[in-house]
Amino acid sequence: MAFDVAAVRGLFPALGDGWVHLDAPAGMQVPEQVATAVSTALRAPVSGPGGIFPASQRAEAIVDAARRALADLVGADPAGVVLGPNSAVLLQRLADGLGDGWMIGDGVVVSRLDHPSNVVCWQRAAQRSGTQVRWAEVDIETCELPAWQYQDLVDERTKVVAVTAASGAVGTRPDVRQIAEIAAAHDALVVVDASAAAPFLPLDITATGADVLALNASAWGGPPVGALVFRDPAMIDQLPSAALEPGWRGPDRLELGPHAYPLLAGLVSSVDYLAGLDDAAAGPRRERLLTSLSSVKAYQAGLLANLTGGLRRLRNVMVIGDAMRRVPSMAFTVNGVKAVDAIEHLAEQGVCAFADPGTHGVFAVLGVGEVGGAVRVGLTHYTNTYEVDQLLRAVAALT
C-alpha cells in the first residue's frame, strides 16, 4: 500500500492559503478534480430527466453515476441510494415518514455520541406520536459507547435504533455490528450515521448490520450533497412518499424536487478521488476504495497517535476520551483557558480549529461547558506531521 501525503496535498488548491486546516469537523477542503467536475457540469447542457434529447439524458446519467459511486463506497445496491442536499434533511424526511406509523408505547433509541442530525429528527418524530425516546450513554472516562446497554434499551416496541459509525466530536467508533444485532433481534430499524467514518474507513453496509447509512459528501472533500443508503432497496417502497409525485417508486420516493446535477457530478468525482488515494490501488472502483481507505486508516492511526501523545504530555491539557477504536477527530481542553480564547490563539498561529461550547451530546454529558468548552480538531487526508507539530507548539504556548 502506498499513501503519499505530499501527493495528496497537491490535489487541493485551497491549501495554498498557508493555514493549517484542522477544521475537518466542518468538512474537508475540495480537491481540484471535484471542483473541475462541478464547473464542467455547469457549463454542459443539462436538463431535467425524462426527455429523449441529450441534455435530459445527461441529467439521468449523472444521477445514475452518483448512485453507483455511493453504492461502491459502502458496498450497496445503487437502487438503494437516496440523494439529497445533506444527511440532516434526508434523516428528517425518513423520520417523518416512519413516525407517521408509530403509536404511544413504541420507542426509539438514540445515543449521546451522535451528531444532532441523527438525534433531533427522531426526537421530533417521537414527540408527534407520543413515542418514548431512550438514550444510550457514553462512558465518561473513555467516551466509549458500550454495546451491552442496548440489551436493556431495545425491546419489542422499539422502532428505530439510531447510532453513529464514528463520532466527529471525539472520534469514538462504537461496535455498530453488535448494536445492530441486538436491534435486529427485536426487528428494530438500524439507522447509522456514517458521515464521520466514510473519509477514513472502508465501509460495508452489510457487515455493519445497518439498515440505513447516512452520508455527507462534504466530509471527504465532496460537494454539499448527502445520501441515505438502504441495505434492502425494497424497503424504500414501503415508506410513505415524500416526492412531488406520490406514485414514484425506488429512491425517487424520498427525493423532493430536482437534483443539483453539477453537485452530483462533483460527488462522483469525489468518490473517484477517494479510490485513488493509494496509487497502488487497482481493479474496479469498489476494490480501489477498499485499498485506498485501508491505506488512509493506517496513515491516520500513526498521525493521531502522535497528536494524542503530544497533547497528553502538555501540562494542563486534557484530551477528551480514550476510545480503543476511533477516527482522527478529537477534542481537548486547556485548564484555565476558555475554548473560544484557545482557538483565537491557534488562529494567530495559523491553525484552523473550532470551539464547542459543550452544550450538546457527549460534551454536555461530560460537563465540558463548565470549563469553558472544548477545542475540536480533525485530521484529514492532507494533514502531515509538520502540521501536527505546529498545532502542538501552538497549544504548548497556552499552557
Short mmCIF file of N, CA and C in Angstrom, two decimals, residues 306-311 313-314 387-397:
data_model
loop_
_atom_site.label_atom_id
_atom_site.label_comp_id
_atom_site.label_asym_id
_atom_site.label_seq_id
_atom_site.Cartn_x
_atom_site.Cartn_y
_atom_site.Cartn_z
N ASN A 306 0.53 10.31 17.33
CA ASN A 306 1.49 11.37 17.60
C ASN A 306 0.81 12.59 18.21
N LEU A 307 -0.35 12.96 17.66
CA LEU A 307 -1.07 14.12 18.18
C LEU A 307 -1.58 13.87 19.59
N THR A 308 -2.19 12.72 19.79
CA THR A 308 -2.75 12.41 21.11
C THR A 308 -1.65 12.35 22.17
N GLY A 309 -0.55 11.67 21.83
CA GLY A 309 0.55 11.58 22.78
C GLY A 309 1.16 12.94 23.08
N GLY A 310 1.30 13.77 22.04
CA GLY A 310 1.86 15.10 22.24
C GLY A 310 1.00 15.98 23.12
N LEU A 311 -0.31 15.92 22.94
CA LEU A 311 -1.21 16.73 23.76
C LEU A 311 -1.20 16.25 25.21
N ARG A 313 1.15 14.99 26.83
CA ARG A 313 2.40 15.34 27.52
C ARG A 313 2.44 16.81 27.94
N LEU A 314 1.49 17.60 27.48
CA LEU A 314 1.47 19.02 27.83
C LEU A 314 0.77 19.23 29.17
N GLU A 387 2.22 19.74 10.30
CA GLU A 387 1.03 20.44 10.78
C GLU A 387 0.65 19.98 12.18
N VAL A 388 0.81 18.69 12.46
CA VAL A 388 0.57 18.21 13.81
C VAL A 388 1.53 18.88 14.79
N ASP A 389 2.78 18.97 14.41
CA ASP A 389 3.77 19.63 15.28
C ASP A 389 3.43 21.11 15.48
N GLN A 390 2.92 21.75 14.42
CA GLN A 390 2.56 23.16 14.54
C GLN A 390 1.42 23.35 15.53
N LEU A 391 0.44 22.45 15.50
CA LEU A 391 -0.65 22.51 16.47
C LEU A 391 -0.10 22.30 17.88
N LEU A 392 0.75 21.32 18.06
CA LEU A 392 1.28 21.05 19.39
C LEU A 392 2.07 22.24 19.93
N ARG A 393 2.86 22.88 19.08
CA ARG A 393 3.60 24.06 19.52
C ARG A 393 2.66 25.18 19.92
N ALA A 394 1.60 25.36 19.16
CA ALA A 394 0.64 26.43 19.46
C ALA A 394 -0.09 26.16 20.78
N VAL A 395 -0.47 24.92 21.01
CA VAL A 395 -1.16 24.58 22.26
C VAL A 395 -0.20 24.69 23.44
N ALA A 396 1.05 24.29 23.24
CA ALA A 396 2.04 24.38 24.32
C ALA A 396 2.21 25.81 24.80
N ALA A 397 2.08 26.76 23.90
CA ALA A 397 2.23 28.17 24.28
C ALA A 397 1.11 28.64 25.18
#
